[in-house]
CSV table of C-alpha atoms in Angstrom, one decimal:
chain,number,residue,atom,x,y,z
A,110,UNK,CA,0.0,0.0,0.0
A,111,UNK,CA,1.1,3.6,-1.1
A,112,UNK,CA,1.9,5.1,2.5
A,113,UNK,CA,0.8,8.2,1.4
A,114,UNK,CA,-2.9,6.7,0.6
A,115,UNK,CA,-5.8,7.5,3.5
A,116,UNK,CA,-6.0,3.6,4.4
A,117,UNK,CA,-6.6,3.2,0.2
A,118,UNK,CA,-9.9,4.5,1.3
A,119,UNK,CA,-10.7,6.1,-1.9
A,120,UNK,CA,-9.5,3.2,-4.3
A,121,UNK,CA,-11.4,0.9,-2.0
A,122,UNK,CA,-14.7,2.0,-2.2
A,123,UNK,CA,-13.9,3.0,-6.4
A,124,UNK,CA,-13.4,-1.0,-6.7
A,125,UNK,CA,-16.2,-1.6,-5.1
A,126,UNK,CA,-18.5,0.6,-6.6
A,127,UNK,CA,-16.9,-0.3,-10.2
A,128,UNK,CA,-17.6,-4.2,-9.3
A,129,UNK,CA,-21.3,-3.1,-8.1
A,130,UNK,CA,-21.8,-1.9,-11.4
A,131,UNK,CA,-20.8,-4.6,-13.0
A,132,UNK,CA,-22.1,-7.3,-11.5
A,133,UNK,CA,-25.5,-5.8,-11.0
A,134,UNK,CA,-26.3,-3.3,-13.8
A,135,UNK,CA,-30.0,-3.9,-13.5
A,136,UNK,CA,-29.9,-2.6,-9.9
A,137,UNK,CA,-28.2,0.4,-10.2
A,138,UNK,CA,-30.3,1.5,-12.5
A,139,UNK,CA,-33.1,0.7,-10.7
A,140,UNK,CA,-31.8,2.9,-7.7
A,141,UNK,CA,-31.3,5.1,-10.2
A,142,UNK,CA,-34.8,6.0,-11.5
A,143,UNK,CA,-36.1,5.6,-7.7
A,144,UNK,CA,-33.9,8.4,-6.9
A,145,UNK,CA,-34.3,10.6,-9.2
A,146,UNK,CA,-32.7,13.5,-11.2
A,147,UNK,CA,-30.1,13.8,-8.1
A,148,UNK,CA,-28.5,10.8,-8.1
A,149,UNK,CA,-24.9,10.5,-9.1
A,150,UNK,CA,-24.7,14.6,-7.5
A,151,UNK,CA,-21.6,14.9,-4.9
A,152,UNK,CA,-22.9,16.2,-1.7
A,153,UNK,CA,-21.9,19.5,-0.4
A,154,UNK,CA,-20.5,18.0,3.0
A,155,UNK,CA,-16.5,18.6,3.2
A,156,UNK,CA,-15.5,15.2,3.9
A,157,UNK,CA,-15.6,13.7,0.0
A,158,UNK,CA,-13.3,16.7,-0.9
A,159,UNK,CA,-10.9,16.3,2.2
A,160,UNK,CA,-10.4,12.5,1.3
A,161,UNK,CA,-10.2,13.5,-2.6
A,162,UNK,CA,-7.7,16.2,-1.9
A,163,UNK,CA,-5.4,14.0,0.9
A,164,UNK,CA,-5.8,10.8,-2.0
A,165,UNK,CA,-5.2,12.7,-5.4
A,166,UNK,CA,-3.2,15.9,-3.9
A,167,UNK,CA,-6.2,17.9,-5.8
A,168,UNK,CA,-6.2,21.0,-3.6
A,169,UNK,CA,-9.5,21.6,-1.1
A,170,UNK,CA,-9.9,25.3,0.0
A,171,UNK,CA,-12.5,25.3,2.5
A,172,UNK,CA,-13.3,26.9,6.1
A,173,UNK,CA,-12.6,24.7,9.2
A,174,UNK,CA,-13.2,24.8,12.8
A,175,UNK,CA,-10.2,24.3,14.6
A,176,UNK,CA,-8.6,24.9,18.3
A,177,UNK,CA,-6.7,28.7,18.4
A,178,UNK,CA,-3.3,27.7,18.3
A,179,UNK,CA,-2.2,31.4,17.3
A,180,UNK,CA,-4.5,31.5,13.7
A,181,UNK,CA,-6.4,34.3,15.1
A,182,UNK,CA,-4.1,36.2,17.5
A,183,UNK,CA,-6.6,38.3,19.6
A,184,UNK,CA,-8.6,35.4,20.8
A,185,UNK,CA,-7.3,32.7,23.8
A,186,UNK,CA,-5.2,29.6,22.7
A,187,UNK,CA,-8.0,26.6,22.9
A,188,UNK,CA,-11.3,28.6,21.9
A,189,UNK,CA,-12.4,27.1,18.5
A,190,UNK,CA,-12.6,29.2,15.9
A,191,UNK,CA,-13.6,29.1,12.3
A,192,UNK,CA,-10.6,29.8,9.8
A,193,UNK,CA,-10.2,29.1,6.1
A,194,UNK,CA,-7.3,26.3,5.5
A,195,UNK,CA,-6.7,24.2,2.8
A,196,UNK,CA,-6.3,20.2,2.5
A,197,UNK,CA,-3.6,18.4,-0.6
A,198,UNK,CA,-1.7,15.4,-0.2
A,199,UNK,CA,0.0,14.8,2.4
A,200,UNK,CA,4.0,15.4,1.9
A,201,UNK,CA,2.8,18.1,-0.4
A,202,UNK,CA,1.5,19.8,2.6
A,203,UNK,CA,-1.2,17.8,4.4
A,204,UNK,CA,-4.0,20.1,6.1
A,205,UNK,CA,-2.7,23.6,6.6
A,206,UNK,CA,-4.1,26.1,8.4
A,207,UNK,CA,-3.1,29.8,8.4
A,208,UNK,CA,-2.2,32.5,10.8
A,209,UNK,CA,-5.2,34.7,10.3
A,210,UNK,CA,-4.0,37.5,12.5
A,211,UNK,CA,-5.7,39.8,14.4
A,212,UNK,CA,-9.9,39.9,14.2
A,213,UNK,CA,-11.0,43.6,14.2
A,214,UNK,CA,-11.7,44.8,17.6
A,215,UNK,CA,-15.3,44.9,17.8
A,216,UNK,CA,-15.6,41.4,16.1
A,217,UNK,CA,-12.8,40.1,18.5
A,218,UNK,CA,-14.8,41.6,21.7
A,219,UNK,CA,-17.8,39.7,20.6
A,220,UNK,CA,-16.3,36.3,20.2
A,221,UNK,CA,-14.1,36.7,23.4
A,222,UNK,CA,-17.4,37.1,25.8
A,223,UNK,CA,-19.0,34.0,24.0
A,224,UNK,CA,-15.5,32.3,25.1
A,225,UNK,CA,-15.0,33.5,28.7
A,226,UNK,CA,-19.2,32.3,29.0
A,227,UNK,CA,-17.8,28.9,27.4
A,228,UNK,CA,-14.9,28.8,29.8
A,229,UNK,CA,-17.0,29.3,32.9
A,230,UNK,CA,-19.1,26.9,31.9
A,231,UNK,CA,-16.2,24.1,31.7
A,232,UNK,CA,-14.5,25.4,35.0
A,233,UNK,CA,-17.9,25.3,37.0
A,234,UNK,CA,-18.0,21.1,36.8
A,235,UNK,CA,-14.8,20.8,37.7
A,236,UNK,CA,-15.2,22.5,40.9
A,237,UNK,CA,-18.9,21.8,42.0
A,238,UNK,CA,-18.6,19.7,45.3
């Protein structure tokens, strides 16, 4: 196996589809026609695109939510935040995320209360009794 391969995720599940529709043309056109003028559409979920972009090293652009480790430097270390990153194969690159910098400072005052709210609500459990 190609160590650079997701588990050979993606060539599994081609082989397997391709054999489907092989061995059982009939019934894939059947499923077909009971779906309907959608079928065969890629959904809009990220997770196709991330394992496409890690197997082929066909670039994903895409917005991810991630701990703070520095991406957005006026918000605590450990809050998550939503940043755009992008996904290729890994050895190319891998999943990178970017140093966004500093949120302006009304936008940054906003998200900091809903993280101090978070934050008290993880401390309080840990020090009730």
């Amino acid at each position: 196996m190609d160590p650079r391969e997701t588990g050979g995720y993606l060539r599994v599940c081609t082989e397997g589809r391709n054999w489907f529709e092989n061995r059982f043309p009939q019934l894939d056109e059947r499923a077909r026609a009971a779906v309907g003028p959608t079928a065969g559409k890629r959904s809009e979920e990220h997770g196709s695109y991330i394992i496409e972009a890690m197997e082929t090293g066909r670039v994903y652009r895409g917005h991810f939510n991630v701990p703070n480790r520095g991406h957005i430097t006026n918000l605590p270390d450990g809050c998550i935040v939503e940043i755009p990153g992008y996904v290729d194969r890994p050895g190319r690159g891998g999943i990178n995320m970017p140093v966004v910098g500093a949120l302006p400072l009304a936008c940054a005052a906003t998200c900091s209360a809903s993280v101090r709210v978070q934050e008290m609500a993880m401390e309080r459990p840990s020090t009730a009794m």
